[in-house]
mmCIF file of C-alpha atoms and ligand atoms in Angstrom:
data_model
loop_
_atom_site.group_PDB
_atom_site.id
_atom_site.type_symbol
_atom_site.label_atom_id
_atom_site.label_comp_id
_atom_site.label_asym_id
_atom_site.label_seq_id
_atom_site.Cartn_x
_atom_site.Cartn_y
_atom_site.Cartn_z
ATOM 1 C CA UNK R 1438 -0.001 -0.003 -0.004
ATOM 2 C CA UNK R 1439 1.224 3.493 -0.854
ATOM 3 C CA UNK R 1440 0.360 6.534 1.253
ATOM 4 C CA UNK R 1441 0.020 10.004 -0.252
ATOM 5 C CA UNK R 1442 -0.262 13.052 1.962
ATOM 6 C CA UNK R 1443 -2.338 15.984 0.734
ATOM 7 C CA UNK R 1444 -2.464 19.214 2.708
ATOM 8 C CA UNK R 1445 -5.336 21.649 2.258
ATOM 9 C CA UNK R 1446 -5.257 25.105 3.810
ATOM 10 C CA UNK R 1447 -8.513 26.943 4.430
ATOM 11 C CA UNK R 1448 -9.934 23.486 5.025
ATOM 12 C CA UNK R 1449 -12.970 24.811 6.895
ATOM 13 C CA UNK R 1450 -13.900 27.051 3.968
ATOM 14 C CA UNK R 1451 -16.245 26.780 1.017
ATOM 15 C CA UNK R 1452 -13.877 25.493 -1.659
ATOM 16 C CA UNK R 1453 -12.412 22.860 0.652
ATOM 17 C CA UNK R 1454 -15.914 21.627 1.461
ATOM 18 C CA UNK R 1455 -16.432 20.682 -2.190
ATOM 19 C CA UNK R 1456 -12.839 19.666 -2.838
ATOM 20 C CA UNK R 1457 -12.108 17.193 -0.071
ATOM 21 C CA UNK R 1458 -14.863 14.763 -1.039
ATOM 22 C CA UNK R 1459 -13.752 14.730 -4.677
ATOM 23 C CA UNK R 1460 -10.140 14.057 -3.688
ATOM 24 C CA UNK R 1461 -11.232 11.008 -1.727
ATOM 25 C CA UNK R 1462 -13.384 9.588 -4.527
ATOM 26 C CA UNK R 1463 -10.660 7.070 -5.303
ATOM 27 C CA UNK R 1464 -10.032 8.141 -8.902
ATOM 28 C CA UNK R 1465 -6.994 10.361 -8.538
ATOM 29 C CA UNK R 1466 -4.369 7.795 -7.539
ATOM 30 C CA UNK R 1467 -3.862 4.094 -8.261
ATOM 31 C CA UNK R 1468 -6.240 1.801 -6.343
ATOM 32 C CA UNK R 1469 -3.689 0.745 -3.742
ATOM 33 C CA UNK R 1470 -3.033 4.360 -2.639
ATOM 34 C CA UNK R 1471 -4.365 5.638 0.663
ATOM 35 C CA UNK R 1472 -4.647 9.367 1.310
ATOM 36 C CA UNK R 1473 -3.668 11.135 4.496
ATOM 37 C CA UNK R 1474 -5.387 14.508 4.650
ATOM 38 C CA UNK R 1475 -3.702 17.302 6.572
ATOM 39 C CA UNK R 1476 -6.349 19.976 7.063
ATOM 40 C CA UNK R 1477 -5.108 23.397 8.158
ATOM 41 C CA UNK R 1478 -7.200 26.358 9.194
ATOM 42 C CA UNK R 1479 -6.982 29.245 11.662
ATOM 43 C CA UNK R 1480 -7.953 28.666 15.328
ATOM 44 C CA UNK R 1481 -11.257 30.555 14.937
ATOM 45 C CA UNK R 1482 -12.352 27.926 12.397
ATOM 46 C CA UNK R 1483 -11.382 24.891 14.487
ATOM 47 C CA UNK R 1484 -14.944 23.922 15.424
ATOM 48 C CA UNK R 1485 -16.083 24.009 11.782
ATOM 49 C CA UNK R 1486 -12.995 22.021 10.835
ATOM 50 C CA UNK R 1487 -13.898 19.370 13.385
ATOM 51 C CA UNK R 1488 -17.372 19.153 11.795
ATOM 52 C CA UNK R 1489 -15.780 18.722 8.347
ATOM 53 C CA UNK R 1490 -13.590 15.941 9.756
ATOM 54 C CA UNK R 1491 -16.666 14.152 11.161
ATOM 55 C CA UNK R 1492 -18.375 14.376 7.773
ATOM 56 C CA UNK R 1493 -15.342 12.922 5.983
ATOM 57 C CA UNK R 1494 -15.324 10.042 8.459
ATOM 58 C CA UNK R 1495 -19.050 9.523 7.868
ATOM 59 C CA UNK R 1496 -18.363 8.893 4.152
ATOM 60 C CA UNK R 1497 -16.327 5.774 5.040
ATOM 61 C CA UNK R 1498 -14.093 6.389 2.036
ATOM 62 C CA UNK R 1499 -12.003 3.403 0.988
ATOM 63 C CA UNK R 1500 -9.169 5.694 -0.096
ATOM 64 C CA UNK R 1501 -8.813 7.446 3.273
ATOM 65 C CA UNK R 1502 -5.863 6.632 5.481
ATOM 66 C CA UNK R 1503 -6.210 9.315 8.166
ATOM 67 C CA UNK R 1504 -7.138 12.942 8.813
ATOM 68 C CA UNK R 1505 -5.118 15.481 10.748
ATOM 69 C CA UNK R 1506 -6.773 18.798 11.631
ATOM 70 C CA UNK R 1507 -4.400 21.499 12.758
ATOM 71 C CA UNK R 1508 -3.558 25.181 12.925
ATOM 72 C CA UNK R 1509 0.152 24.397 12.984
ATOM 73 C CA UNK R 1510 2.023 24.760 9.689
ATOM 74 C CA UNK R 1511 4.798 22.346 10.679
ATOM 75 C CA UNK R 1512 2.215 19.623 11.314
ATOM 76 C CA UNK R 1513 0.265 20.482 8.150
ATOM 77 C CA UNK R 1514 3.163 20.819 5.726
ATOM 78 C CA UNK R 1515 5.818 18.384 6.981
ATOM 79 C CA UNK R 1516 5.982 15.197 4.862
ATOM 80 C CA UNK R 1517 3.267 16.455 2.525
ATOM 81 C CA UNK R 1518 3.321 15.334 -1.127
ATOM 82 C CA UNK R 1519 0.824 17.912 -2.406
ATOM 83 C CA UNK R 1520 -0.085 21.206 -0.758
ATOM 84 C CA UNK R 1521 -3.217 22.999 -1.902
ATOM 85 C CA UNK R 1522 -3.028 26.597 -0.669
ATOM 86 C CA UNK R 1523 -6.689 27.568 -0.608
ATOM 87 C CA UNK R 1524 -7.008 29.426 2.718
ATOM 88 C CA UNK R 1525 -7.373 33.163 2.084
ATOM 89 C CA UNK R 1526 -10.051 35.818 2.064
ATOM 90 C CA UNK R 1527 -12.421 35.697 -0.960
ATOM 91 C CA UNK R 1528 -13.577 38.882 -2.701
ATOM 92 C CA UNK R 1529 -17.106 40.192 -2.475
ATOM 93 C CA UNK R 1530 -19.219 42.026 -5.027
ATOM 94 C CA UNK R 1531 -17.572 45.139 -6.438
ATOM 95 C CA UNK R 1532 -13.992 44.092 -5.670
ATOM 96 C CA UNK R 1533 -11.212 43.086 -8.069
ATOM 97 C CA UNK R 1534 -9.194 40.051 -6.986
ATOM 98 C CA UNK R 1535 -6.131 42.293 -6.670
ATOM 99 C CA UNK R 1536 -7.979 44.231 -3.932
ATOM 100 C CA UNK R 1537 -7.315 41.138 -1.783
ATOM 101 C CA UNK R 1538 -3.558 41.430 -2.194
ATOM 102 C CA UNK R 1539 -2.734 43.347 0.916
ATOM 103 C CA UNK R 1540 -4.994 41.182 3.091
ATOM 104 C CA UNK R 1541 -3.847 37.843 1.717
ATOM 105 C CA UNK R 1542 -0.215 38.342 0.724
ATOM 106 C CA UNK R 1543 1.099 37.889 4.273
ATOM 107 C CA UNK R 1544 -0.573 34.506 4.582
ATOM 108 C CA UNK R 1545 1.394 33.300 1.568
ATOM 109 C CA UNK R 1546 4.677 34.738 2.784
ATOM 110 C CA UNK R 1547 4.337 32.906 6.118
ATOM 111 C CA UNK R 1548 3.259 29.701 4.411
ATOM 112 C CA UNK R 1549 6.115 29.939 1.895
ATOM 113 C CA UNK R 1550 8.631 30.255 4.712
ATOM 114 C CA UNK R 1551 7.085 27.266 6.498
ATOM 115 C CA UNK R 1552 7.002 25.134 3.331
ATOM 116 C CA UNK R 1553 10.677 25.881 2.757
ATOM 117 C CA UNK R 1554 11.479 24.918 6.331
ATOM 118 C CA UNK R 1555 9.414 21.757 6.725
ATOM 119 C CA UNK R 1556 8.836 20.211 3.285
ATOM 120 C CA UNK R 1557 10.764 17.814 1.095
ATOM 121 C CA UNK R 1558 11.876 19.448 -2.149
ATOM 122 C CA UNK R 1559 9.674 17.021 -4.115
ATOM 123 C CA UNK R 1560 6.488 18.616 -2.761
ATOM 124 C CA UNK R 1561 4.059 20.058 -5.318
ATOM 125 C CA UNK R 1562 2.266 23.266 -4.317
ATOM 126 C CA UNK R 1563 -0.874 24.617 -5.976
ATOM 127 C CA UNK R 1564 -1.879 28.171 -5.118
ATOM 128 C CA UNK R 1565 -5.608 28.880 -5.200
ATOM 129 C CA UNK R 1566 -6.185 31.786 -2.759
ATOM 130 C CA UNK R 1567 -6.540 35.054 -4.629
ATOM 131 C CA UNK R 1568 -4.920 36.835 -6.299
ATOM 132 C CA UNK R 1569 -3.504 33.401 -7.056
ATOM 133 C CA UNK R 1570 -0.677 34.274 -9.467
ATOM 134 C CA UNK R 1571 0.916 36.910 -7.290
ATOM 135 C CA UNK R 1572 0.411 34.830 -4.143
ATOM 136 C CA UNK R 1573 2.259 32.034 -5.984
ATOM 137 C CA UNK R 1574 5.093 34.475 -6.706
ATOM 138 C CA UNK R 1575 5.310 35.229 -2.976
ATOM 139 C CA UNK R 1576 5.366 31.516 -2.115
ATOM 140 C CA UNK R 1577 7.996 30.827 -4.753
ATOM 141 C CA UNK R 1578 10.168 33.663 -3.508
ATOM 142 C CA UNK R 1579 10.153 32.274 0.029
ATOM 143 C CA UNK R 1580 10.817 28.658 -0.961
ATOM 144 C CA UNK R 1581 14.356 28.732 -2.384
ATOM 145 C CA UNK R 1582 14.799 25.066 -1.410
ATOM 146 C CA UNK R 1583 11.832 23.955 -3.548
ATOM 147 C CA UNK R 1584 12.261 23.989 -7.358
ATOM 148 C CA UNK R 1585 10.101 26.809 -8.715
ATOM 149 C CA UNK R 1586 8.627 24.320 -11.239
ATOM 150 C CA UNK R 1587 6.930 22.584 -8.284
ATOM 151 C CA UNK R 1588 4.793 25.653 -7.635
ATOM 152 C CA UNK R 1589 1.832 26.455 -9.889
ATOM 153 C CA UNK R 1590 -1.237 28.638 -9.589
ATOM 154 C CA UNK R 1591 -4.777 27.737 -10.572
ATOM 155 C CA UNK R 1592 -5.917 28.783 -14.060
ATOM 156 C CA UNK R 1593 -7.889 25.636 -14.737
ATOM 157 C CA UNK R 1594 -11.152 27.269 -13.658
ATOM 158 C CA UNK R 1595 -10.661 29.818 -16.440
ATOM 159 C CA UNK R 1596 -9.747 27.117 -18.939
ATOM 160 C CA UNK R 1597 -12.795 25.042 -17.977
ATOM 161 C CA UNK R 1598 -15.049 28.082 -18.260
ATOM 162 C CA UNK R 1599 -13.613 28.968 -21.668
ATOM 163 C CA UNK R 1600 -13.974 25.404 -22.979
ATOM 164 C CA UNK R 1601 -17.522 25.137 -21.771
ATOM 165 C CA UNK R 1602 -18.626 28.475 -23.257
ATOM 166 C CA UNK R 1603 -16.851 27.763 -26.566
ATOM 167 C CA UNK R 1604 -18.211 24.210 -26.839
ATOM 168 C CA UNK R 1605 -21.721 25.432 -26.266
ATOM 169 C CA UNK R 1606 -21.292 28.162 -28.911
ATOM 170 C CA UNK R 1607 -20.232 25.687 -31.597
ATOM 171 C CA UNK R 1608 -22.622 22.983 -30.415
ATOM 172 C CA UNK R 1609 -20.153 20.243 -29.521
ATOM 173 C CA UNK R 1610 -19.449 18.532 -26.224
ATOM 174 C CA UNK R 1611 -16.627 19.839 -24.042
ATOM 175 C CA UNK R 1612 -14.302 16.821 -24.507
ATOM 176 C CA UNK R 1613 -14.295 17.516 -28.275
ATOM 177 C CA UNK R 1614 -12.375 20.731 -27.631
ATOM 178 C CA UNK R 1615 -8.633 20.701 -27.153
ATOM 179 C CA UNK R 1616 -5.771 23.239 -27.234
ATOM 180 C CA UNK R 1617 -7.905 25.996 -25.767
ATOM 181 C CA UNK R 1618 -5.592 27.865 -23.449
ATOM 182 C CA UNK R 1619 -5.675 30.854 -21.133
ATOM 183 C CA UNK R 1620 -2.745 33.252 -20.946
ATOM 184 C CA UNK R 1621 -1.692 35.556 -18.123
ATOM 185 C CA UNK R 1622 -3.383 36.419 -14.879
ATOM 186 C CA UNK R 1623 -6.393 34.874 -13.139
ATOM 187 C CA UNK R 1624 -8.161 38.186 -13.444
ATOM 188 C CA UNK R 1625 -10.220 40.288 -15.813
ATOM 189 C CA UNK R 1626 -7.146 40.764 -18.042
ATOM 190 C CA UNK R 1627 -6.627 37.044 -18.721
ATOM 191 C CA UNK R 1628 -6.656 36.039 -22.382
ATOM 192 C CA UNK R 1629 -8.652 32.928 -23.291
ATOM 193 C CA UNK R 1630 -7.197 31.975 -26.666
ATOM 194 C CA UNK R 1631 -8.949 29.879 -29.307
ATOM 195 C CA UNK R 1632 -6.335 30.446 -32.022
ATOM 196 C CA UNK R 1633 -5.046 26.871 -31.880
ATOM 197 C CA UNK R 1634 -8.237 25.103 -30.898
ATOM 198 C CA UNK R 1635 -8.912 21.663 -32.284
ATOM 199 C CA UNK R 1636 -12.332 20.128 -32.446
ATOM 200 C CA UNK R 1637 -12.255 16.320 -32.300
ATOM 201 C CA UNK R 1638 -8.529 16.548 -32.999
ATOM 202 C CA UNK R 1639 -8.915 18.560 -36.208
ATOM 203 C CA UNK R 1640 -7.205 21.896 -36.818
ATOM 204 C CA UNK R 1641 -8.392 25.064 -38.429
ATOM 205 C CA UNK R 1642 -11.671 25.510 -36.697
ATOM 206 C CA UNK R 1643 -10.860 28.732 -34.973
ATOM 207 C CA UNK R 1644 -10.870 30.961 -38.053
ATOM 208 C CA UNK R 1645 -14.566 30.296 -38.408
ATOM 209 C CA UNK R 1646 -15.221 31.823 -35.010
ATOM 210 C CA UNK R 1647 -12.550 34.500 -35.049
ATOM 211 C CA UNK R 1648 -15.238 37.019 -35.233
ATOM 212 C CA UNK R 1649 -16.866 39.784 -33.263
ATOM 213 C CA UNK R 1650 -18.300 37.086 -31.018
ATOM 214 C CA UNK R 1651 -14.808 36.167 -29.772
ATOM 215 C CA UNK R 1652 -13.776 39.763 -29.063
ATOM 216 C CA UNK R 1653 -17.029 41.195 -27.764
ATOM 217 C CA UNK R 1654 -18.633 38.221 -26.085
ATOM 218 C CA UNK R 1655 -16.400 35.184 -25.495
ATOM 219 C CA UNK R 1656 -13.275 36.897 -24.118
ATOM 220 C CA UNK R 1657 -15.053 39.328 -21.736
ATOM 221 C CA UNK R 1658 -17.448 36.604 -20.601
ATOM 222 C CA UNK R 1659 -14.578 34.326 -19.534
ATOM 223 C CA UNK R 1660 -12.615 37.229 -18.077
ATOM 224 C CA UNK R 1661 -15.529 38.295 -15.908
ATOM 225 C CA UNK R 1662 -17.079 34.943 -15.081
ATOM 226 C CA UNK R 1663 -15.865 35.037 -11.460
ATOM 227 C CA UNK R 1664 -17.639 38.354 -10.912
ATOM 228 C CA UNK R 1665 -20.741 37.031 -12.659
ATOM 229 C CA UNK R 1666 -20.853 34.079 -10.238
ATOM 230 C CA UNK R 1667 -20.490 36.443 -7.256
ATOM 231 C CA UNK R 1668 -23.329 38.522 -8.637
ATOM 232 C CA UNK R 1669 -25.640 35.506 -8.881
ATOM 233 C CA UNK R 1670 -24.552 33.517 -5.833
ATOM 234 C CA UNK R 1671 -23.747 36.367 -3.495
ATOM 235 C CA UNK R 1672 -20.381 34.713 -2.848
ATOM 236 C CA UNK R 1673 -17.471 33.524 -4.910
ATOM 237 C CA UNK R 1674 -17.366 30.288 -6.877
ATOM 238 C CA UNK R 1675 -16.657 27.275 -4.714
ATOM 239 C CA UNK R 1676 -17.841 24.023 -6.334
ATOM 240 C CA UNK R 1677 -16.471 24.937 -9.772
ATOM 241 C CA UNK R 1678 -13.255 26.194 -8.178
ATOM 242 C CA UNK R 1679 -12.899 22.915 -6.265
ATOM 243 C CA UNK R 1680 -13.537 20.933 -9.432
ATOM 244 C CA UNK R 1681 -10.823 22.934 -11.192
ATOM 245 C CA UNK R 1682 -8.362 22.297 -8.348
ATOM 246 C CA UNK R 1683 -9.126 18.599 -8.730
ATOM 247 C CA UNK R 1684 -8.516 18.804 -12.512
ATOM 248 C CA UNK R 1685 -5.256 20.718 -11.992
ATOM 249 C CA UNK R 1686 -4.003 18.194 -9.446
ATOM 250 C CA UNK R 1687 -5.107 15.329 -11.661
ATOM 251 C CA UNK R 1688 -2.951 16.748 -14.483
ATOM 252 C CA UNK R 1689 0.063 16.888 -12.201
ATOM 253 C CA UNK R 1690 -0.492 13.389 -10.831
ATOM 254 C CA UNK R 1691 -1.534 11.645 -14.048
ATOM 255 C CA UNK R 1692 -0.321 13.944 -16.878
ATOM 256 C CA UNK R 1693 -2.446 15.245 -19.728
ATOM 257 C CA UNK R 1694 -2.680 14.788 -23.498
ATOM 258 C CA UNK R 1695 -4.100 18.265 -23.974
ATOM 259 C CA UNK R 1696 -2.504 21.694 -23.675
ATOM 260 C CA UNK R 1697 -3.041 22.927 -20.128
ATOM 261 C CA UNK R 1698 -3.062 26.380 -18.567
ATOM 262 C CA UNK R 1699 -1.400 26.988 -15.203
ATOM 263 C CA UNK R 1700 0.297 29.980 -13.659
ATOM 264 C CA UNK R 1701 4.052 29.295 -13.653
ATOM 265 C CA UNK R 1702 7.166 31.338 -12.974
ATOM 266 C CA UNK R 1703 7.971 33.171 -16.175
ATOM 267 C CA UNK R 1704 11.492 33.199 -17.528
ATOM 268 C CA UNK R 1705 11.019 35.344 -20.622
ATOM 269 C CA UNK R 1706 9.307 32.716 -22.797
ATOM 270 C CA UNK R 1707 7.143 34.471 -25.407
ATOM 271 C CA UNK R 1708 8.923 37.672 -24.314
ATOM 272 C CA UNK R 1709 6.898 37.794 -21.132
ATOM 273 C CA UNK R 1710 8.780 39.455 -18.315
ATOM 274 C CA UNK R 1711 10.478 37.098 -15.874
ATOM 275 C CA UNK R 1712 9.626 36.973 -12.160
ATOM 276 C CA UNK R 1713 5.867 36.905 -12.492
ATOM 277 C CA UNK R 1714 3.516 33.908 -12.348
ATOM 278 C CA UNK R 1715 1.934 33.933 -15.783
ATOM 279 C CA UNK R 1716 -0.315 31.315 -17.359
ATOM 280 C CA UNK R 1717 1.248 29.724 -20.447
ATOM 281 C CA UNK R 1718 0.243 26.755 -22.604
ATOM 282 C CA UNK R 1719 1.841 23.735 -20.971
ATOM 283 C CA UNK R 1720 2.371 20.083 -21.642
ATOM 284 C CA UNK R 1721 2.326 18.047 -18.448
ATOM 285 C CA UNK R 1722 3.879 14.653 -17.835
ATOM 286 C CA UNK R 1723 5.443 12.804 -14.932
ATOM 287 C CA UNK R 1724 4.475 15.576 -12.501
ATOM 288 C CA UNK R 1725 6.391 18.196 -14.521
ATOM 289 C CA UNK R 1726 5.382 20.801 -17.035
ATOM 290 C CA UNK R 1727 7.018 22.250 -20.125
ATOM 291 C CA UNK R 1728 5.950 25.506 -21.691
ATOM 292 C CA UNK R 1729 4.802 24.783 -25.240
ATOM 293 C CA UNK R 1730 6.850 27.172 -27.346
ATOM 294 C CA UNK R 1731 6.457 28.639 -30.817
ATOM 295 C CA UNK R 1732 2.727 28.259 -31.100
ATOM 296 C CA UNK R 1733 0.777 30.603 -33.370
ATOM 297 C CA UNK R 1734 -0.078 33.895 -31.749
ATOM 298 C CA UNK R 1735 -2.375 36.085 -33.797
ATOM 299 C CA UNK R 1736 -1.291 39.765 -34.060
ATOM 300 C CA UNK R 1737 -4.429 40.793 -32.235
ATOM 301 C CA UNK R 1738 -3.486 38.494 -29.350
ATOM 302 C CA UNK R 1739 -0.242 40.306 -28.569
ATOM 303 C CA UNK R 1740 -1.999 43.264 -26.986
ATOM 304 C CA UNK R 1741 -3.907 40.870 -24.717
ATOM 305 C CA UNK R 1742 -0.699 39.084 -23.694
ATOM 306 C CA UNK R 1743 0.923 42.398 -22.861
ATOM 307 C CA UNK R 1744 -2.056 43.826 -20.941
ATOM 308 C CA UNK R 1745 -2.207 40.873 -18.577
ATOM 309 C CA UNK R 1746 1.593 40.896 -18.165
ATOM 310 C CA UNK R 1747 1.394 44.588 -17.238
ATOM 311 C CA UNK R 1748 -1.184 43.866 -14.560
ATOM 312 C CA UNK R 1749 0.966 41.118 -13.014
ATOM 313 C CA UNK R 1750 3.972 43.453 -12.930
ATOM 314 C CA UNK R 1751 1.786 46.025 -11.186
ATOM 315 C CA UNK R 1752 0.627 43.443 -8.624
ATOM 316 C CA UNK R 1753 4.263 42.502 -8.022
ATOM 317 C CA UNK R 1754 5.068 46.171 -7.405
ATOM 318 C CA UNK R 1755 2.336 46.348 -4.764
ATOM 319 C CA UNK R 1756 3.800 43.447 -2.745
ATOM 320 C CA UNK R 1757 7.495 44.175 -3.422
ATOM 321 C CA UNK R 1758 8.156 44.663 0.311
ATOM 322 C CA UNK R 1759 7.206 41.017 0.882
ATOM 323 C CA UNK R 1760 9.761 39.734 -1.623
HETATM 324 P P1 LIG K 2955 -13.803 30.867 2.462
HETATM 325 O O1 LIG K 2955 -13.855 32.189 3.133
HETATM 326 O O2 LIG K 2955 -15.030 30.051 2.397
HETATM 327 O O3 LIG K 2955 -12.703 29.972 3.183
HETATM 328 C C1 LIG K 2955 -11.431 30.443 3.426
HETATM 329 C C2 LIG K 2955 -10.874 29.630 4.592
HETATM 330 O O4 LIG K 2955 -9.528 30.012 4.755
HETATM 331 C C3 LIG K 2955 -11.604 29.937 5.909
HETATM 332 O O5 LIG K 2955 -11.949 28.716 6.551
HETATM 333 C C4 LIG K 2955 -10.550 30.706 6.700
HETATM 334 O O6 LIG K 2955 -10.647 30.479 8.122
HETATM 335 C C5 LIG K 2955 -9.267 30.091 6.121
HETATM 336 N N1 LIG K 2955 -8.050 30.860 6.366
HETATM 337 C C6 LIG K 2955 -7.897 32.217 6.409
HETATM 338 N N2 LIG K 2955 -6.617 32.511 6.699
HETATM 339 C C7 LIG K 2955 -5.954 31.333 6.789
HETATM 340 C C8 LIG K 2955 -4.620 30.974 7.088
HETATM 341 N N3 LIG K 2955 -3.680 31.922 7.348
HETATM 342 N N4 LIG K 2955 -4.283 29.677 7.135
HETATM 343 C C9 LIG K 2955 -5.211 28.729 6.909
HETATM 344 N N5 LIG K 2955 -6.501 28.992 6.646
HETATM 345 C C10 LIG K 2955 -6.863 30.288 6.587
HETATM 346 O O7 LIG K 2955 -13.181 31.109 1.019
HETATM 347 P P2 LIG K 2955 -13.228 30.120 -0.255
HETATM 348 O O8 LIG K 2955 -14.473 30.372 -1.002
HETATM 349 O O9 LIG K 2955 -12.897 28.742 0.169
HETATM 350 O O10 LIG K 2955 -12.036 30.768 -1.116
HETATM 351 C C11 LIG K 2955 -10.697 30.688 -0.702
HETATM 352 C C12 LIG K 2955 -9.786 31.494 -1.610
HETATM 353 O O11 LIG K 2955 -9.796 30.934 -2.925
HETATM 354 C C13 LIG K 2955 -10.226 32.967 -1.795
HETATM 355 O O12 LIG K 2955 -9.080 33.802 -1.798
HETATM 356 C C14 LIG K 2955 -10.877 32.959 -3.172
HETATM 357 O O13 LIG K 2955 -10.868 34.234 -3.760
HETATM 358 C C15 LIG K 2955 -9.979 31.997 -3.901
HETATM 359 N N6 LIG K 2955 -10.492 31.438 -5.136
HETATM 360 C C16 LIG K 2955 -9.591 31.244 -6.135
HETATM 361 C C17 LIG K 2955 -9.998 30.703 -7.325
HETATM 362 C C18 LIG K 2955 -9.010 30.508 -8.447
HETATM 363 O O14 LIG K 2955 -9.431 30.109 -9.559
HETATM 364 N N7 LIG K 2955 -7.730 30.757 -8.269
HETATM 365 C C19 LIG K 2955 -11.318 30.335 -7.513
HETATM 366 C C20 LIG K 2955 -12.228 30.537 -6.473
HETATM 367 C C21 LIG K 2955 -11.784 31.092 -5.269
HETATM 368 C C1 LIG K 2956 -13.327 32.885 -9.563
HETATM 369 O O1 LIG K 2956 -12.747 33.099 -10.634
HETATM 370 O O2 LIG K 2956 -14.499 32.492 -9.510
HETATM 371 C C2 LIG K 2956 -12.587 33.093 -8.265
HETATM 372 O O3 LIG K 2956 -11.321 33.632 -8.504
HETATM 373 C C3 LIG K 2956 -13.358 33.913 -7.285
HETATM 374 C C4 LIG K 2956 -13.437 35.365 -7.683
HETATM 375 O O4 LIG K 2956 -13.111 36.210 -6.843
HETATM 376 O O5 LIG K 2956 -13.842 35.634 -8.786
#
């Protein structure tokens, strides 16, 4: 039997409440793998966390090895194989995600320092708490012992949204769509890009839809979907976010045949400034990613790539004292 340890921060929160039960469904790892869950939250949430633990136990999951609930980062992070950094304040109606920076950035600095101190350098860290890309930059900065390639930020929710909206527009099912990627920041400047989309593995579909619909409807709809959900639900996405975290982790654990979008530390690929966490098209295998280089970028796309880069540089400027 193999044991895998997954740590979730913000484990008493909304995303975690949808995520944990998916993780234990038994489909992520080979059958003989048991999962130890390390659930971290702040002391004020300890009673809720205890309730979540009771509910996990009540599911009698075959894949569960054990559950640790804690407010102590050494306990939560030590020995962990995968750390899902979810715990942070969510935005409310009228806010941009970057308005959360000053509230949330310190959480990620402290957690980065702790991860560097307590974790093996094989740990994989996924940053979810917003603004996820710049929080990932903070974590990466404070984890010199951990390869920066082991730290990624969540863009899969944007990619899933884009695929779903595009598939519905052209009347096909979502799995028919591949190579739909999202560039840049998890924010209203992100660029969902259909230039290289394949439908059922065939090229050259995108030109048919490279129309006003893409510019005036598709791109802004994906960019602003998070705000749209807050408007309807009164609070930020949780189930779809959890599902995207699952998909992201699944890609890391099991690889992917498609092009994937994740925020990763830029090192000037596609002329994007280094030292920001920017979402690129990636191929993912054996727990590692490679940026897919030299793909077609339409002239029109360049201004989108630059606008979202500019926003990430601005976010980095805001938190420069934490780096
Ligand atoms: P929530 O308020 O329901 O839960 C957050 C949890 O984090 C709470 O239980 C809180 O006690 C805990 N927490 C706060 N500070 C902590 C700390 N220092 N250590 C550990 N736990 C801490 O929020 P949620 O809906 O679960 O969202 C969590 C974060 O995820 C928010 O920042 C939200 O904006 C973000 N989010 C990101 C994406 C994405 O695609 N990247 C999608 C949806 C939500
Ligand atoms: C989302 O995209 O739904 C999340 O980032 C939550 C938010 O603040 O929009």
